[in-house]
Amino acid sequence: MDKLTQEILELERQSTVLEPTAEVRKDWMTQITDYSHEFIDKMEENKAFVNTYNDANAFEGMDYSKSESLESILEFLRKEVDTKGLNPASGGHVGYIPGGGIYPTAMGDFLAAVTNRYAGMFFGGPGAVRLENSLIKWMCELIGFPSTAHGNLCSGGSIANLIAITTARDRKKITSRKVDSSVIYLTGQTHHCVQKAIRIAGLNEAIIRYIPMDGRYKMDAVALDNQINSDKKEGLTPFLIVCSAGTTDTGSIDPLDDVATLAEQHDCWYHIDAAYGGFFVMVDELKDRFKGIERADSVAIDPHKGLFLSYGLGVILIKDVKAMFDTHFYKASYMQDAQDRFDEISPADISPELTKHFRGLRLWLSLRLFGLDPFKKSLEEKHKLALYFHREVEKLGFETGAEPELSVVLYRYKDTSDKNRFNKMLAHEIHEDGRVFLSSTILDGEEWMRAAILSFRTHKRTMDLCLKMLADCVERVKAKWSN
Ligand SMILES: Cc1ncc(COP(=O)(O)O)c(C=O)c1O
């Protein structure tokens, strides 16, 4: 055997550990599933939030050159990761916009990782691409987009919004020379990821008009019309209107249908951020609130919010597929074998990613295993829980915002000389308590508490615990207040 061959075989021997035997794999899987089951089964008795700001950083100086047993690695994870801070998988996560964690997400991700199917190009992964495209078609149908619309499965709402905004920019031919006379219309309640996307898309110098809102924090369509007309008179180029179908702070839905009419009249790209609220369209009682969503040019909608999947799946749906190609398609000589197959749209041709996670599998598996009905019922339950909480929290001496349109409730303690200070202290007290996690916000310069109900694990008993915790925390703040 020559020297080179000997060296190669020796290197192979020394790295075989990267392909564990079936026996090792089985042992590992047992440990991983035991850990997962314990995590899920103990979730309800554990706190939703554990304040650990002052803990030392256990990752500092970690020696990555050494190997360790899975048992001790899992012990470390349990101690340093899975019992600290916020538990987004918990039903007690009633802050921000809650995440989910339905089990088939993990199964789908596991299979996607083991098989490592390439879902970027039809040529290499025809089954994976067809699976993802069929989910996109289903979601287009769900919101009333035509069958010619398409979209992309991406990592979350921020990237979904970014894809829409870059596509709108190019479709409306906002080249760099035109940016500073181009106008984008939002409200003060638009999610900040839209502003981030505007900056990332090179539109930072565009003119952004924050359209006034009504008392329910919905865009005032008349004010929008007036603003666009006045901008046109000034020789500016209105090109993009962004509405929200479920704002993060209040859960309000902008007047989607009225704005659709204005977007058509003024030839603007109409984008709707339905990342949080979009899947509530499946609830019969709430469907009408989304009227007009089908008239948008693009819609962001997040299965890792409204379909309770674990973090890592947002979706952008776009009517003008050619526009998606125009922004994202590139030819490269090393891709030539893959690029002459157009039987099916390839995600890599209409999105920023080339190599991508086969993230559709987690959603497909979840839908195939459960069917749609439990998702619809759970969303309806979330809406009704919000109505329940809105009613019950008032009985504890809180004032509330408007009746929740979807599943976010605004409330603040009113029986105090300084509401802002009291509610700030209350938020702090709630985080120290941690049984249920709630987050606060500022609306019109005033402190408000929010309850955002979206986890499939949040039920009536969770909201009753939340009310009990609020009552306890109010007493504790009162005691501190008088000291
Ligand atoms: C309305 C809305 N849009 C966009 C986003 C951003 O989504 P992501 O955090 O998945 O990037 C959020 C996040 O909560 C949201 O509530």
Short mmCIF file of C-alpha atoms and ligand atoms in Angstrom, two decimals:
data_model
loop_
_atom_site.label_atom_id
_atom_site.label_comp_id
_atom_site.label_asym_id
_atom_site.label_seq_id
_atom_site.Cartn_x
_atom_site.Cartn_y
_atom_site.Cartn_z
CA MET A 1 0.00 0.00 0.00
CA ASP A 2 1.48 3.40 -0.91
CA LYS A 3 1.94 6.14 1.67
CA LEU A 4 -0.97 8.30 0.48
CA THR A 5 -3.37 5.34 0.60
CA GLN A 6 -2.16 4.42 4.09
CA GLU A 7 -2.69 7.98 5.29
CA ILE A 8 -6.19 8.13 3.83
CA LEU A 9 -7.22 4.87 5.46
CA GLU A 10 -5.80 5.96 8.78
CA LEU A 11 -7.74 9.25 8.62
CA GLU A 12 -10.89 7.31 7.79
CA ARG A 13 -10.35 5.11 10.82
CA GLN A 14 -9.81 8.09 13.08
CA SER A 15 -12.99 9.84 11.94
CA THR A 16 -15.37 6.85 11.82
CA VAL A 17 -16.89 8.08 15.06
CA LEU A 18 -18.80 10.60 12.90
CA GLU A 19 -20.95 7.68 11.69
CA PRO A 20 -22.11 6.07 14.95
CA THR A 21 -23.23 2.46 14.87
CA ALA A 22 -26.92 1.56 15.01
CA GLU A 23 -26.42 0.57 18.63
CA VAL A 24 -24.96 3.97 19.58
CA ARG A 25 -27.68 5.76 17.59
CA LYS A 26 -30.38 3.83 19.46
CA ASP A 27 -28.83 4.63 22.81
CA TRP A 28 -28.58 8.32 21.93
CA MET A 29 -32.15 8.43 20.67
CA THR A 30 -33.41 6.85 23.87
CA GLN A 31 -31.63 9.52 25.89
CA ILE A 32 -32.89 12.31 23.63
CA THR A 33 -36.49 11.13 23.68
CA ASP A 34 -36.38 10.56 27.46
CA TYR A 35 -35.12 14.12 27.86
CA SER A 36 -37.85 15.45 25.52
CA HIS A 37 -40.65 13.56 27.27
CA GLU A 38 -39.50 14.77 30.66
CA PHE A 39 -39.33 18.34 29.32
CA ILE A 40 -42.88 18.14 27.98
CA ASP A 41 -44.40 16.19 30.86
CA LYS A 42 -43.04 18.55 33.53
CA MET A 43 -43.80 21.71 31.57
CA GLU A 44 -46.99 22.59 33.36
CA GLU A 45 -45.47 22.31 36.83
CA ASN A 46 -42.45 24.43 35.86
CA LYS A 47 -42.35 28.20 35.68
CA ALA A 48 -42.75 29.87 32.32
CA PHE A 49 -40.02 32.38 33.15
CA VAL A 50 -36.98 32.05 35.38
CA ASN A 51 -34.99 35.18 35.95
CA THR A 52 -31.30 34.27 35.70
CA TYR A 53 -29.75 37.54 34.56
CA ASN A 54 -27.06 37.38 37.22
CA ASP A 55 -25.90 33.82 36.55
CA ALA A 56 -22.33 33.28 35.40
CA ASN A 57 -21.85 32.44 31.71
CA ALA A 58 -21.29 28.68 31.70
CA PHE A 59 -20.27 28.74 28.05
CA GLU A 60 -17.25 30.92 28.65
CA GLY A 61 -14.04 29.04 27.96
CA MET A 62 -15.91 25.91 26.83
CA ASP A 63 -13.42 23.39 25.45
CA TYR A 64 -14.73 22.29 22.05
CA SER A 65 -11.70 20.10 21.37
CA LYS A 66 -12.84 17.40 23.81
CA SER A 67 -15.70 14.96 23.44
CA GLU A 68 -18.16 14.19 26.21
CA SER A 69 -20.91 11.69 26.95
CA LEU A 70 -24.43 12.55 25.79
CA GLU A 71 -25.61 12.06 29.35
CA SER A 72 -23.43 14.87 30.71
CA ILE A 73 -24.16 17.08 27.70
CA LEU A 74 -27.90 16.76 28.33
CA GLU A 75 -27.39 17.50 32.00
CA PHE A 76 -25.55 20.68 31.04
CA LEU A 77 -28.32 21.65 28.59
CA ARG A 78 -30.98 21.10 31.22
CA LYS A 79 -29.12 23.30 33.70
CA GLU A 80 -27.81 26.06 31.47
CA VAL A 81 -30.34 26.33 28.65
CA ASP A 82 -33.67 24.64 29.24
CA THR A 83 -34.39 25.91 32.73
CA LYS A 84 -33.33 29.52 32.25
CA GLY A 85 -35.15 32.60 31.05
CA LEU A 86 -38.37 32.22 29.09
CA ASN A 87 -39.76 28.82 28.14
CA PRO A 88 -41.34 29.50 24.72
CA ALA A 89 -42.76 25.96 24.58
CA SER A 90 -44.78 26.54 27.75
CA GLY A 91 -48.48 27.33 27.75
CA GLY A 92 -47.52 29.89 30.38
CA HIS A 93 -45.80 31.95 27.69
CA VAL A 94 -48.43 34.63 27.28
CA GLY A 95 -46.04 37.48 26.40
CA TYR A 96 -44.71 38.92 23.12
CA ILE A 97 -46.18 36.61 20.43
CA PRO A 98 -45.94 33.11 21.91
CA GLY A 99 -44.23 30.27 20.11
CA GLY A 100 -45.41 26.70 20.00
CA GLY A 101 -43.72 23.35 19.79
CA ILE A 102 -46.20 20.75 18.61
CA TYR A 103 -44.34 17.45 18.68
CA PRO A 104 -44.42 16.63 14.95
CA THR A 105 -42.27 19.73 14.41
CA ALA A 106 -39.46 17.89 16.17
CA MET A 107 -40.19 14.67 14.28
CA GLY A 108 -40.22 16.49 10.94
CA ASP A 109 -36.99 18.32 11.71
CA PHE A 110 -35.38 15.09 12.85
CA LEU A 111 -36.28 13.32 9.62
CA ALA A 112 -35.27 16.33 7.55
CA ALA A 113 -31.89 16.36 9.29
CA VAL A 114 -31.32 12.61 8.95
CA THR A 115 -32.28 12.43 5.28
CA ASN A 116 -30.91 15.92 4.60
CA ARG A 117 -33.18 16.21 1.55
CA TYR A 118 -32.37 19.25 -0.49
CA ALA A 119 -35.50 21.36 -0.85
CA GLY A 120 -33.86 24.17 -2.80
CA MET A 121 -33.99 22.86 -6.38
CA PHE A 122 -36.52 20.60 -8.04
CA PHE A 123 -33.75 18.78 -9.94
CA GLY A 124 -32.12 17.44 -6.75
CA GLY A 125 -35.10 17.21 -4.44
CA PRO A 126 -38.25 16.78 -6.52
CA GLY A 127 -40.23 15.25 -3.66
CA ALA A 128 -39.08 17.82 -1.11
CA VAL A 129 -39.78 20.75 -3.45
CA ARG A 130 -43.20 19.37 -4.41
CA LEU A 131 -44.02 18.90 -0.73
CA GLU A 132 -43.09 22.51 0.08
CA ASN A 133 -44.85 23.87 -3.01
CA SER A 134 -48.01 22.00 -2.12
CA LEU A 135 -48.00 23.65 1.34
CA ILE A 136 -47.54 27.04 -0.30
CA LYS A 137 -50.49 26.37 -2.61
CA TRP A 138 -52.59 25.35 0.39
CA MET A 139 -51.77 28.56 2.23
CA CYS A 140 -52.46 30.66 -0.90
CA GLU A 141 -55.88 29.02 -1.09
CA LEU A 142 -56.45 29.61 2.61
CA ILE A 143 -56.11 33.38 2.25
CA GLY A 144 -57.93 33.52 -1.09
CA PHE A 145 -54.93 34.04 -3.40
CA PRO A 146 -55.33 32.67 -6.95
CA SER A 147 -53.75 29.35 -7.89
CA THR A 148 -51.12 31.24 -9.92
CA ALA A 149 -49.69 32.80 -6.73
CA HIS A 150 -46.70 31.23 -5.05
CA GLY A 151 -44.36 31.92 -2.16
CA ASN A 152 -41.55 30.70 -0.04
CA LEU A 153 -41.05 28.89 3.23
CA CYS A 154 -38.47 30.84 5.19
CA SER A 155 -37.18 31.02 8.74
CA GLY A 156 -39.77 33.41 10.18
CA GLY A 157 -41.84 36.54 9.83
CA SER A 158 -38.90 38.93 9.57
CA ILE A 159 -37.46 37.19 6.54
CA ALA A 160 -40.95 36.74 5.03
CA ASN A 161 -41.49 40.50 5.24
CA LEU A 162 -38.00 41.14 3.86
CA ILE A 163 -38.66 38.97 0.80
CA ALA A 164 -41.90 40.86 0.15
CA ILE A 165 -40.28 44.26 0.47
CA THR A 166 -37.31 43.51 -1.79
CA THR A 167 -39.70 42.02 -4.35
CA ALA A 168 -41.99 45.07 -4.16
CA ARG A 169 -38.98 47.40 -4.52
CA ASP A 170 -37.88 45.74 -7.75
CA ARG A 171 -41.36 45.26 -9.16
CA LYS A 172 -42.04 48.97 -8.68
CA LYS A 173 -38.60 49.77 -10.13
CA ILE A 174 -37.36 51.71 -7.13
CA THR A 175 -33.73 51.87 -8.21
CA SER A 176 -31.19 53.57 -5.97
CA ARG A 177 -31.56 56.92 -7.75
CA LYS A 178 -35.30 56.94 -7.01
CA VAL A 179 -35.23 55.89 -3.37
CA ASP A 180 -35.34 59.33 -1.79
CA SER A 181 -38.50 60.35 -3.65
CA SER A 182 -40.29 57.04 -3.08
CA VAL A 183 -42.86 56.69 -0.34
CA ILE A 184 -43.80 53.78 1.94
CA TYR A 185 -46.95 53.84 4.11
CA LEU A 186 -47.07 52.12 7.52
CA THR A 187 -48.59 52.78 10.90
CA GLY A 188 -46.94 53.21 14.27
CA GLN A 189 -48.13 49.64 15.02
CA THR A 190 -46.32 48.00 12.08
CA HIS A 191 -43.91 45.36 13.42
CA HIS A 192 -40.37 46.70 13.62
CA CYS A 193 -39.09 43.90 11.37
CA VAL A 194 -40.72 45.81 8.49
CA GLN A 195 -38.57 48.85 9.23
CA LYS A 196 -35.56 46.55 9.48
CA ALA A 197 -36.48 45.04 6.12
CA ILE A 198 -36.80 48.50 4.59
CA ARG A 199 -33.28 49.32 5.74
CA ILE A 200 -31.81 45.98 4.67
CA ALA A 201 -33.48 46.39 1.27
CA GLY A 202 -31.56 49.64 0.72
CA LEU A 203 -34.69 51.76 1.19
CA ASN A 204 -33.53 53.59 4.29
CA GLU A 205 -33.67 56.91 2.46
CA ALA A 206 -37.20 56.36 1.20
CA ILE A 207 -39.88 58.54 2.78
CA ILE A 208 -41.84 56.66 5.42
CA ARG A 209 -45.30 57.97 6.26
CA TYR A 210 -46.79 56.81 9.53
CA ILE A 211 -50.51 56.97 8.86
CA PRO A 212 -52.71 57.95 11.81
CA MET A 213 -54.77 55.22 13.44
CA ASP A 214 -58.24 55.10 14.93
CA GLY A 215 -58.97 54.39 18.59
CA ARG A 216 -58.39 50.67 18.01
CA TYR A 217 -54.94 51.19 16.53
CA LYS A 218 -56.07 50.46 12.98
CA MET A 219 -54.83 52.41 10.00
CA ASP A 220 -57.12 55.30 9.07
CA ALA A 221 -57.82 54.61 5.39
CA VAL A 222 -59.07 58.16 4.72
CA ALA A 223 -55.86 59.63 6.14
CA LEU A 224 -53.91 57.20 3.97
CA ASP A 225 -55.74 58.35 0.86
CA ASN A 226 -55.17 62.02 1.71
CA GLN A 227 -51.47 61.41 2.35
CA ILE A 228 -50.96 59.54 -0.92
CA ASN A 229 -52.77 62.29 -2.87
CA SER A 230 -50.68 64.98 -1.26
CA ASP A 231 -47.46 63.02 -1.89
CA LYS A 232 -48.41 62.62 -5.55
CA LYS A 233 -49.03 66.36 -5.82
CA GLU A 234 -45.53 66.94 -4.50
CA GLY A 235 -44.15 64.76 -7.28
CA LEU A 236 -43.20 61.87 -4.99
CA THR A 237 -43.68 58.19 -5.87
CA PRO A 238 -45.93 56.24 -3.50
CA PHE A 239 -45.04 52.59 -4.09
CA LEU A 240 -45.65 50.45 -1.02
CA ILE A 241 -48.40 50.18 1.59
CA VAL A 242 -47.96 47.83 4.53
CA CYS A 243 -50.94 46.74 6.61
CA SER A 244 -51.05 44.38 9.57
CA ALA A 245 -53.52 41.55 10.03
CA GLY A 246 -52.97 41.24 13.72
CA THR A 247 -50.56 43.78 15.18
CA THR A 248 -48.15 42.57 17.83
CA ASP A 249 -49.08 45.13 20.45
CA THR A 250 -52.87 44.98 20.27
CA GLY A 251 -53.85 42.23 17.82
CA SER A 252 -55.76 44.74 15.69
CA ILE A 253 -56.41 44.17 12.01
CA ASP A 254 -56.06 47.16 9.69
CA PRO A 255 -58.99 47.91 7.31
CA LEU A 256 -57.64 45.48 4.74
CA ASP A 257 -60.39 45.85 2.14
CA ASP A 258 -60.47 49.66 2.14
CA VAL A 259 -56.69 49.82 1.85
CA ALA A 260 -56.79 47.28 -1.00
CA THR A 261 -58.98 49.68 -2.96
CA LEU A 262 -56.56 52.54 -2.33
CA ALA A 263 -53.54 50.41 -3.25
CA GLU A 264 -55.22 49.59 -6.57
CA GLN A 265 -56.21 53.21 -7.21
CA HIS A 266 -52.73 54.50 -6.49
CA ASP A 267 -50.84 51.63 -8.09
CA CYS A 268 -48.96 50.71 -4.91
CA TRP A 269 -47.65 47.28 -3.93
CA TYR A 270 -49.90 46.13 -1.10
CA HIS A 271 -48.22 44.01 1.54
CA ILE A 272 -49.98 42.55 4.58
CA ASP A 273 -48.03 41.38 7.59
CA ALA A 274 -50.23 38.57 8.89
CA ALA A 275 -47.29 36.82 10.56
CA TYR A 276 -49.12 36.67 13.87
CA GLY A 277 -52.79 36.78 12.95
CA GLY A 278 -53.04 35.16 9.53
CA PHE A 279 -54.10 31.65 10.53
CA PHE A 280 -57.07 32.99 12.52
CA VAL A 281 -58.69 33.26 9.08
CA MET A 282 -59.50 29.56 9.56
CA VAL A 283 -61.84 30.38 12.46
CA ASP A 284 -65.32 30.81 10.97
CA GLU A 285 -66.30 33.46 13.50
CA LEU A 286 -63.23 35.57 12.64
CA LYS A 287 -63.00 35.04 8.89
CA ASP A 288 -64.80 38.27 7.97
CA ARG A 289 -62.24 40.33 9.85
CA PHE A 290 -59.71 39.36 7.16
CA LYS A 291 -61.84 40.52 4.24
CA GLY A 292 -59.55 42.12 1.69
CA ILE A 293 -56.46 40.00 2.52
CA GLU A 294 -57.02 38.21 -0.79
CA ARG A 295 -56.52 41.53 -2.61
CA ALA A 296 -52.94 42.03 -1.32
CA ASP A 297 -49.88 41.58 -3.50
CA SER A 298 -48.06 39.77 -0.73
CA VAL A 299 -48.87 38.30 2.67
CA ALA A 300 -46.50 37.15 5.42
CA ILE A 301 -47.97 34.37 7.58
CA ASP A 302 -46.10 32.36 10.23
CA PRO A 303 -46.75 28.70 11.01
CA HIS A 304 -44.34 29.07 13.94
CA LYS A 305 -46.91 31.38 15.45
CA GLY A 306 -50.46 30.58 14.29
CA LEU A 307 -49.96 26.87 13.60
CA PHE A 308 -48.06 26.29 16.84
CA LEU A 309 -44.89 24.94 15.23
CA SER A 310 -41.54 25.35 16.96
CA TYR A 311 -39.53 28.39 15.89
CA GLY A 312 -38.17 28.29 12.38
CA LEU A 313 -41.01 28.56 9.88
CA GLY A 314 -42.41 31.73 8.37
CA VAL A 315 -44.06 32.01 4.97
CA ILE A 316 -44.30 34.70 2.33
CA LEU A 317 -47.05 34.40 -0.26
CA ILE A 318 -46.81 36.55 -3.39
CA LYS A 319 -49.20 36.88 -6.31
CA ASP A 320 -46.69 38.04 -8.90
CA VAL A 321 -44.38 35.05 -9.26
CA LYS A 322 -42.46 36.71 -12.08
CA ALA A 323 -41.58 39.51 -9.67
CA MET A 324 -40.18 36.91 -7.25
CA PHE A 325 -38.03 35.49 -10.05
CA ASP A 326 -36.91 38.96 -11.15
CA THR A 327 -35.59 39.75 -7.69
CA HIS A 328 -34.02 36.39 -6.86
CA PHE A 329 -33.21 34.33 -9.95
CA TYR A 330 -29.59 33.86 -10.91
CA LYS A 331 -27.79 31.54 -13.27
CA ALA A 332 -24.47 30.01 -12.28
CA SER A 333 -22.43 27.64 -14.40
CA TYR A 334 -21.96 25.18 -11.54
CA MET A 335 -25.75 24.99 -11.25
CA GLN A 336 -26.36 24.26 -14.92
CA ASP A 337 -27.60 20.67 -14.45
CA ALA A 338 -30.20 21.83 -11.97
CA GLN A 339 -31.37 24.88 -13.83
CA ASP A 340 -32.87 23.37 -16.92
CA ARG A 341 -35.76 21.74 -15.07
CA PHE A 342 -38.74 24.03 -14.72
CA ASP A 343 -41.50 21.44 -14.13
CA GLU A 344 -41.89 22.90 -10.68
CA ILE A 345 -40.82 26.24 -9.20
CA SER A 346 -37.64 25.81 -7.19
CA PRO A 347 -37.39 27.77 -3.91
CA ALA A 348 -33.78 28.75 -4.70
CA ASP A 349 -34.97 30.63 -7.80
CA ILE A 350 -37.46 32.84 -5.98
CA SER A 351 -35.85 33.45 -2.59
CA PRO A 352 -32.49 34.50 -1.13
CA GLU A 353 -31.48 30.98 -0.04
CA LEU A 354 -29.70 28.32 -2.07
CA THR A 355 -28.95 25.53 0.35
CA LYS A 356 -31.85 25.43 2.75
CA HIS A 357 -33.34 23.52 5.61
CA PHE A 358 -36.12 21.17 4.49
CA ARG A 359 -38.43 23.16 6.75
CA GLY A 360 -41.63 22.19 5.00
CA LEU A 361 -41.48 18.65 6.36
CA ARG A 362 -42.33 19.74 9.93
CA LEU A 363 -45.50 21.50 8.75
CA TRP A 364 -46.51 18.81 6.29
CA LEU A 365 -46.08 16.07 8.90
CA SER A 366 -48.08 18.07 11.45
CA LEU A 367 -50.97 18.65 9.05
CA ARG A 368 -50.96 15.06 7.80
CA LEU A 369 -50.93 13.62 11.32
CA PHE A 370 -53.53 15.89 12.92
CA GLY A 371 -55.63 17.19 10.02
CA LEU A 372 -56.74 20.83 10.13
CA ASP A 373 -59.56 20.65 12.60
CA PRO A 374 -57.57 20.63 15.87
CA PHE A 375 -55.63 23.70 14.67
CA LYS A 376 -58.86 25.57 13.95
CA LYS A 377 -60.35 24.59 17.29
CA SER A 378 -57.22 25.58 19.17
CA LEU A 379 -57.16 29.00 17.46
CA GLU A 380 -60.82 29.50 18.31
CA GLU A 381 -60.01 28.51 21.90
CA LYS A 382 -57.21 31.17 21.96
CA HIS A 383 -59.62 33.86 20.78
CA LYS A 384 -62.21 32.87 23.37
CA LEU A 385 -59.56 32.71 26.10
CA ALA A 386 -58.66 36.29 25.20
CA LEU A 387 -62.31 37.32 25.57
CA TYR A 388 -62.45 35.48 28.90
CA PHE A 389 -59.27 37.09 30.21
CA HIS A 390 -60.42 40.52 29.01
CA ARG A 391 -63.60 40.08 31.04
CA GLU A 392 -62.02 38.57 34.15
CA VAL A 393 -59.03 40.89 34.50
CA GLU A 394 -61.38 43.87 34.82
CA LYS A 395 -62.81 42.24 37.95
CA LEU A 396 -59.34 42.51 39.53
CA GLY A 397 -59.27 46.30 39.22
CA PHE A 398 -57.61 46.54 35.84
CA GLU A 399 -58.75 48.76 33.01
CA THR A 400 -58.63 47.10 29.63
CA GLY A 401 -58.14 48.06 26.02
CA ALA A 402 -60.75 47.29 23.38
CA GLU A 403 -62.29 43.80 23.21
CA PRO A 404 -59.61 41.63 21.62
CA GLU A 405 -60.01 41.26 17.88
CA LEU A 406 -57.85 38.14 17.83
CA SER A 407 -55.97 37.00 20.95
CA VAL A 408 -54.08 39.95 22.45
CA VAL A 409 -55.49 41.69 25.51
CA LEU A 410 -54.33 45.08 26.81
CA TYR A 411 -54.82 45.93 30.46
CA ARG A 412 -53.25 47.99 33.21
CA TYR A 413 -53.81 48.46 36.87
CA LYS A 414 -55.83 51.62 37.33
CA ASP A 415 -56.37 52.05 41.03
CA THR A 416 -53.17 53.96 41.78
CA SER A 417 -51.83 57.51 41.87
CA ASP A 418 -49.19 56.86 39.18
CA LYS A 419 -50.36 54.27 36.67
CA ASN A 420 -47.16 54.24 34.63
CA ARG A 421 -44.91 53.66 37.62
CA PHE A 422 -47.25 51.08 39.18
CA ASN A 423 -47.59 49.07 35.96
CA LYS A 424 -43.84 49.16 35.34
CA MET A 425 -43.30 47.78 38.84
CA LEU A 426 -46.04 45.24 38.19
CA ALA A 427 -44.30 43.99 35.03
CA HIS A 428 -41.10 43.56 37.03
CA GLU A 429 -42.96 41.70 39.79
CA ILE A 430 -44.59 39.40 37.23
CA HIS A 431 -41.18 38.50 35.80
CA GLU A 432 -39.86 37.75 39.28
CA ASP A 433 -42.86 35.50 39.87
CA GLY A 434 -42.60 33.68 36.55
CA ARG A 435 -45.52 31.24 36.88
CA VAL A 436 -46.89 32.83 33.72
CA PHE A 437 -44.86 35.09 31.46
CA LEU A 438 -46.44 38.38 30.42
CA SER A 439 -44.88 41.32 28.63
CA SER A 440 -45.58 45.02 28.70
CA THR A 441 -45.63 47.76 26.09
CA ILE A 442 -46.00 51.50 25.70
CA LEU A 443 -49.02 52.88 23.85
CA ASP A 444 -49.39 56.63 23.38
CA GLY A 445 -46.72 57.13 26.01
CA GLU A 446 -48.56 55.01 28.59
CA GLU A 447 -47.49 51.72 30.18
CA TRP A 448 -49.77 48.79 29.35
CA MET A 449 -49.57 45.09 30.10
CA ARG A 450 -50.31 42.62 27.34
CA ALA A 451 -51.59 39.07 27.37
CA ALA A 452 -50.89 37.45 24.02
CA ILE A 453 -52.56 34.06 23.88
CA LEU A 454 -51.32 31.83 21.10
CA SER A 455 -49.67 28.73 22.49
CA PHE A 456 -51.55 25.49 21.86
CA ARG A 457 -50.67 24.68 25.48
CA THR A 458 -52.46 27.74 26.90
CA HIS A 459 -55.85 26.76 28.30
CA LYS A 460 -58.44 28.14 30.71
CA ARG A 461 -56.47 26.81 33.70
CA THR A 462 -53.41 28.75 32.44
CA MET A 463 -55.38 31.99 32.24
CA ASP A 464 -56.88 31.35 35.70
CA LEU A 465 -53.35 30.88 37.05
CA CYS A 466 -52.41 34.08 35.23
CA LEU A 467 -55.25 35.98 36.93
CA LYS A 468 -54.25 34.56 40.31
CA MET A 469 -50.63 35.55 39.70
CA LEU A 470 -51.71 39.07 38.69
CA ALA A 471 -53.76 39.45 41.89
CA ASP A 472 -50.77 38.26 43.98
CA CYS A 473 -48.37 40.56 42.15
CA VAL A 474 -50.65 43.58 42.58
CA GLU A 475 -50.64 42.93 46.34
CA ARG A 476 -46.84 42.67 46.37
CA VAL A 477 -46.43 45.91 44.38
CA LYS A 478 -48.88 47.65 46.70
CA ALA A 479 -46.80 46.54 49.69
CA LYS A 480 -43.63 47.92 48.06
CA TRP A 481 -45.49 51.05 46.97
CA SER A 482 -46.38 52.11 50.48
CA ASN A 483 -42.89 51.34 51.86
C1 LIG B 1 -46.93 40.97 13.36
C2 LIG B 1 -45.54 40.41 13.35
N1 LIG B 1 -44.81 40.51 12.23
C3 LIG B 1 -43.57 40.02 12.14
C4 LIG B 1 -42.97 39.41 13.23
C5 LIG B 1 -41.57 38.91 13.13
O1 LIG B 1 -41.58 37.53 13.03
P1 LIG B 1 -40.32 36.64 13.42
O2 LIG B 1 -40.05 36.93 14.86
O3 LIG B 1 -40.77 35.27 13.13
O4 LIG B 1 -39.18 37.06 12.57
C6 LIG B 1 -43.69 39.29 14.43
C7 LIG B 1 -43.10 38.65 15.60
O5 LIG B 1 -43.67 38.52 16.64
C8 LIG B 1 -45.01 39.80 14.48
O6 LIG B 1 -45.74 39.71 15.59
#
